[in-house]
Amino acid sequence: QVQLQESGPGLVKPSETLSLTCTVSGASITSYYWNWIRQPPGKGLEWIGYIHYTGTTSYNPSLKSRVTMSVDTSKNQFSLKLSSVTAADTAVYYCASTVQYWGQGTLVTVSS
Amino acid sequence: EIVLTQSPGSLSLSPGERATLSCRASQSVTSNYLAWYQQKPGQAPRLLIYGASSRATGIPDRFSGSGSGTDFTLTISRLEPEDFAVYYCQQYGRSPWPFGQGTRVEIK
């Protein structure tokens, strides 16, 4: 059974960097492309980007200048960094495989 | 960059009725790599359909996907009470992999 679990701070100050990690169990990180998706309160889903275990990445053009993704194959984890955050970055952040498997999501609030 | 447009924005139907949801892409979706998800309040999205027409594991056969190229449809043949939710499409054939804005299926 494949499970994904997001972890990281639930509160980030404006202008700082949001950092989240997704731990994958039940599947190898060498399978699939690994995605980050977010959902602001009451709004739709926004794809942030993906990373492959080889290091290949693709980011949403609207966020590309602020996003960095990385993967740690030894820990079966992948990570997201989003810099210079503002209140508009407040959202539930999900990690997911290519379409199939999703984490439960973690709410990140940007506030001083 | 492909843009996905879902219609209608919301749908008001009764249990037992048929629901037809549309997802239109601004460019052809490579290899029909188009997925549909269901999301209920407070939950993560759940994969229903991948590859435009293949049902995910455990998804009831009242859910079906069809279409190719730029026009895709999710059909729920007979709505059950648990089907009232928001539905999203996503293309994953060519990066970036955007979602549509969603269709809310409400109880009439």
Tab-separated table of C-alpha atoms in Angstrom:
chain	number	residue	atom	x	y	z
A	1	GLN	CA	0.000	0.000	0.000
A	2	VAL	CA	1.540	3.253	-1.125
A	3	GLN	CA	1.414	6.103	1.372
A	4	LEU	CA	2.670	9.662	1.189
A	5	GLN	CA	3.087	11.941	4.200
A	6	GLU	CA	3.829	15.666	4.094
A	7	SER	CA	5.800	17.271	6.904
A	8	GLY	CA	6.996	20.761	7.685
A	9	PRO	CA	6.086	23.977	9.500
A	10	GLY	CA	2.434	24.967	9.502
A	11	LEU	CA	3.257	28.657	9.893
A	12	VAL	CA	5.731	30.660	7.833
A	13	LYS	CA	6.461	34.378	8.030
A	14	PRO	CA	6.064	36.633	4.981
A	15	SER	CA	9.217	36.907	2.838
A	16	GLU	CA	10.629	33.682	4.296
A	17	THR	CA	10.994	30.273	2.630
A	18	LEU	CA	8.376	27.548	2.925
A	19	SER	CA	9.948	24.082	3.207
A	20	LEU	CA	8.056	20.789	3.034
A	21	THR	CA	9.115	17.170	2.776
A	22	CYS	CA	7.122	14.210	1.503
A	23	THR	CA	7.988	10.722	2.745
A	24	VAL	CA	6.976	7.868	0.472
A	25	SER	CA	6.305	4.373	1.789
A	26	GLY	CA	5.206	1.285	-0.105
A	27	ALA	CA	6.816	2.413	-3.352
A	28	SER	CA	10.278	3.292	-4.527
A	29	ILE	CA	11.092	6.928	-5.152
A	30	THR	CA	12.583	5.714	-8.452
A	31	SER	CA	9.071	5.001	-9.697
A	32	TYR	CA	6.797	7.788	-10.938
A	33	TYR	CA	7.241	11.513	-11.140
A	34	TRP	CA	6.677	13.171	-7.759
A	35	ASN	CA	4.475	16.218	-7.568
A	36	TRP	CA	3.566	19.100	-5.319
A	37	ILE	CA	0.075	20.566	-5.597
A	38	ARG	CA	-1.552	23.245	-3.489
A	39	GLN	CA	-5.075	24.432	-2.788
A	40	PRO	CA	-5.789	27.847	-1.246
A	41	PRO	CA	-8.763	27.843	1.144
A	42	GLY	CA	-12.012	27.558	-0.808
A	43	LYS	CA	-10.267	27.464	-4.194
A	44	GLY	CA	-9.182	24.934	-6.796
A	45	LEU	CA	-6.076	22.813	-7.230
A	46	GLU	CA	-2.843	24.391	-8.457
A	47	TRP	CA	-0.001	22.220	-9.757
A	48	ILE	CA	3.331	23.474	-8.415
A	49	GLY	CA	5.676	21.065	-10.187
A	50	TYR	CA	7.262	17.632	-10.304
A	51	ILE	CA	10.629	15.996	-9.793
A	52	HIS	CA	11.960	12.679	-11.069
A	53	TYR	CA	14.538	10.686	-9.101
A	54	THR	CA	17.066	11.514	-11.829
A	55	GLY	CA	16.720	15.165	-10.853
A	56	THR	CA	14.587	16.210	-13.801
A	57	THR	CA	12.131	18.895	-12.760
A	58	SER	CA	9.248	20.840	-14.220
A	59	TYR	CA	7.655	23.798	-12.493
A	60	ASN	CA	4.511	25.858	-12.919
A	61	PRO	CA	5.645	28.897	-14.923
A	62	SER	CA	3.826	31.228	-12.537
A	63	LEU	CA	5.885	29.933	-9.582
A	64	LYS	CA	9.092	28.883	-11.310
A	65	SER	CA	11.233	31.763	-10.029
A	66	ARG	CA	10.488	30.842	-6.402
A	67	VAL	CA	10.328	27.017	-6.472
A	68	THR	CA	13.041	24.444	-5.873
A	69	MET	CA	12.404	20.710	-5.622
A	70	SER	CA	14.842	18.026	-4.577
A	71	VAL	CA	14.826	14.281	-4.012
A	72	ASP	CA	16.631	12.059	-1.490
A	73	THR	CA	16.598	8.494	-2.786
A	74	SER	CA	18.289	7.138	0.370
A	75	LYS	CA	15.347	8.305	2.484
A	76	ASN	CA	12.616	7.795	-0.159
A	77	GLN	CA	11.720	11.460	0.234
A	78	PHE	CA	11.290	14.508	-1.930
A	79	SER	CA	11.070	18.146	-0.911
A	80	LEU	CA	9.687	21.538	-1.855
A	81	LYS	CA	11.094	24.978	-1.157
A	82	LEU	CA	9.071	28.072	-2.014
A	83	SER	CA	10.864	31.355	-1.389
A	84	SER	CA	9.651	34.884	-0.665
A	85	VAL	CA	6.235	33.752	0.470
A	86	THR	CA	3.254	36.058	0.913
A	87	ALA	CA	-0.258	35.558	2.257
A	88	ALA	CA	-1.274	34.380	-1.234
A	89	ASP	CA	0.829	31.252	-0.647
A	90	THR	CA	-1.407	30.162	2.240
A	91	ALA	CA	-2.832	26.816	1.160
A	92	VAL	CA	-3.116	23.118	1.787
A	93	TYR	CA	-0.032	21.585	0.187
A	94	TYR	CA	-0.269	18.054	-1.198
A	95	CYS	CA	2.443	15.726	-2.395
A	96	ALA	CA	1.444	13.124	-4.978
A	97	SER	CA	2.785	10.598	-7.433
A	98	THR	CA	1.932	10.862	-11.123
A	99	VAL	CA	-1.884	11.030	-10.792
A	100	GLN	CA	-2.408	7.999	-8.569
A	101	TYR	CA	-1.253	8.429	-4.969
A	102	TRP	CA	-1.755	11.515	-2.802
A	103	GLY	CA	-0.781	12.583	0.681
A	104	GLN	CA	-3.458	13.841	3.061
A	105	GLY	CA	-2.238	17.425	2.685
A	106	THR	CA	-0.793	19.913	5.139
A	107	LEU	CA	-2.042	23.440	5.754
A	108	VAL	CA	0.644	26.100	5.543
A	109	THR	CA	-0.301	29.575	6.696
A	110	VAL	CA	1.792	32.613	5.828
A	111	SER	CA	1.449	35.201	8.546
A	112	SER	CA	3.603	37.290	10.833
B	1	GLU	CA	1.390	25.625	-22.068
B	2	ILE	CA	-1.940	23.789	-22.106
B	3	VAL	CA	-4.934	25.398	-20.400
B	4	LEU	CA	-7.839	23.199	-19.279
B	5	THR	CA	-11.356	24.625	-19.151
B	6	GLN	CA	-14.059	22.679	-17.324
B	7	SER	CA	-17.768	23.159	-17.851
B	8	PRO	CA	-20.182	23.706	-16.369
B	9	GLY	CA	-18.842	25.396	-13.263
B	10	SER	CA	-21.561	23.734	-11.231
B	11	LEU	CA	-24.255	21.169	-11.813
B	12	SER	CA	-27.403	20.705	-9.738
B	13	LEU	CA	-28.831	17.185	-10.060
B	14	SER	CA	-30.840	14.637	-8.118
B	15	PRO	CA	-29.635	11.189	-6.999
B	16	GLY	CA	-30.169	8.676	-9.792
B	17	GLU	CA	-29.653	11.247	-12.543
B	18	ARG	CA	-26.834	11.258	-15.064
B	19	ALA	CA	-24.014	13.787	-14.794
B	20	THR	CA	-21.915	14.857	-17.782
B	21	LEU	CA	-18.808	16.954	-17.091
B	22	SER	CA	-16.622	18.482	-19.781
B	23	CYS	CA	-12.899	19.278	-19.875
B	24	ARG	CA	-11.549	21.115	-22.907
B	25	ALA	CA	-7.824	21.586	-23.552
B	26	SER	CA	-6.328	24.533	-25.408
B	27	GLN	CA	-4.019	22.127	-27.280
B	28	SER	CA	-4.120	18.412	-27.971
B	29	VAL	CA	-3.294	16.305	-24.905
B	30	THR	CA	-0.331	14.043	-25.630
B	31	SER	CA	-1.276	10.354	-25.648
B	32	ASN	CA	-4.620	11.291	-24.044
B	33	TYR	CA	-2.871	11.596	-20.699
B	34	LEU	CA	-5.906	13.130	-19.021
B	35	ALA	CA	-7.003	12.321	-15.475
B	36	TRP	CA	-10.176	13.001	-13.517
B	37	TYR	CA	-10.339	13.421	-9.744
B	38	GLN	CA	-13.081	13.669	-7.170
B	39	GLN	CA	-12.615	15.852	-4.099
B	40	LYS	CA	-14.851	16.048	-1.045
B	41	PRO	CA	-14.542	18.721	1.662
B	42	GLY	CA	-11.517	18.260	3.884
B	43	GLN	CA	-10.156	15.380	1.805
B	44	ALA	CA	-7.375	14.955	-0.709
B	45	PRO	CA	-8.439	14.432	-4.317
B	46	ARG	CA	-9.104	10.845	-5.346
B	47	LEU	CA	-8.128	9.535	-8.764
B	48	LEU	CA	-11.143	8.318	-10.755
B	49	ILE	CA	-9.941	8.062	-14.357
B	50	TYR	CA	-6.504	8.077	-16.000
B	51	GLY	CA	-5.499	7.910	-19.634
B	52	ALA	CA	-8.826	9.598	-20.443
B	53	SER	CA	-10.868	6.406	-20.094
B	54	SER	CA	-9.267	3.909	-17.681
B	55	ARG	CA	-10.915	3.581	-14.278
B	56	ALA	CA	-8.609	3.628	-11.291
B	57	THR	CA	-8.588	0.711	-8.877
B	58	GLY	CA	-11.764	0.457	-6.831
B	59	ILE	CA	-13.728	3.062	-8.785
B	60	PRO	CA	-17.349	2.022	-9.466
B	61	ASP	CA	-18.326	1.421	-13.077
B	62	ARG	CA	-20.919	4.206	-12.962
B	63	PHE	CA	-17.920	6.500	-13.544
B	64	SER	CA	-16.651	6.577	-17.117
B	65	GLY	CA	-14.275	8.775	-19.062
B	66	SER	CA	-14.165	9.418	-22.770
B	67	GLY	CA	-12.673	11.742	-25.337
B	68	SER	CA	-9.408	12.417	-27.091
B	69	GLY	CA	-7.338	15.273	-28.431
B	70	THR	CA	-8.790	18.404	-26.852
B	71	ASP	CA	-12.256	17.311	-25.676
B	72	PHE	CA	-12.835	14.999	-22.731
B	73	THR	CA	-15.886	13.964	-20.748
B	74	LEU	CA	-16.512	12.405	-17.352
B	75	THR	CA	-19.899	10.711	-17.074
B	76	ILE	CA	-21.531	9.512	-13.871
B	77	SER	CA	-24.328	7.261	-15.086
B	78	ARG	CA	-26.518	7.330	-11.955
B	79	LEU	CA	-25.601	9.702	-9.168
B	80	GLU	CA	-25.286	8.191	-5.717
B	81	PRO	CA	-25.440	10.414	-2.599
B	82	GLU	CA	-21.674	10.029	-2.109
B	83	ASP	CA	-20.950	11.373	-5.619
B	84	PHE	CA	-21.840	14.968	-4.778
B	85	ALA	CA	-18.430	16.613	-4.759
B	86	VAL	CA	-16.044	18.713	-6.854
B	87	TYR	CA	-14.426	17.135	-9.918
B	88	TYR	CA	-11.157	18.202	-11.517
B	89	CYS	CA	-9.381	17.213	-14.712
B	90	GLN	CA	-5.603	17.310	-15.183
B	91	GLN	CA	-3.426	16.708	-18.211
B	92	TYR	CA	-0.069	15.015	-17.639
B	93	GLY	CA	1.092	14.430	-21.186
B	94	ARG	CA	3.242	17.507	-21.572
B	95	SER	CA	4.645	19.725	-18.828
B	96	PRO	CA	3.428	21.819	-17.155
B	97	TRP	CA	0.611	19.636	-15.809
B	98	PRO	CA	-2.258	22.001	-15.011
B	99	PHE	CA	-5.639	21.256	-13.485
B	100	GLY	CA	-8.963	22.525	-14.713
B	101	GLN	CA	-10.826	24.906	-12.423
B	102	GLY	CA	-13.273	22.236	-11.283
B	103	THR	CA	-16.968	21.376	-11.595
B	104	ARG	CA	-19.113	21.226	-8.460
B	105	VAL	CA	-21.869	18.600	-8.547
B	106	GLU	CA	-24.570	19.605	-6.082
B	107	ILE	CA	-27.725	17.947	-4.819
B	108	LYS	CA	-30.860	19.454	-6.368
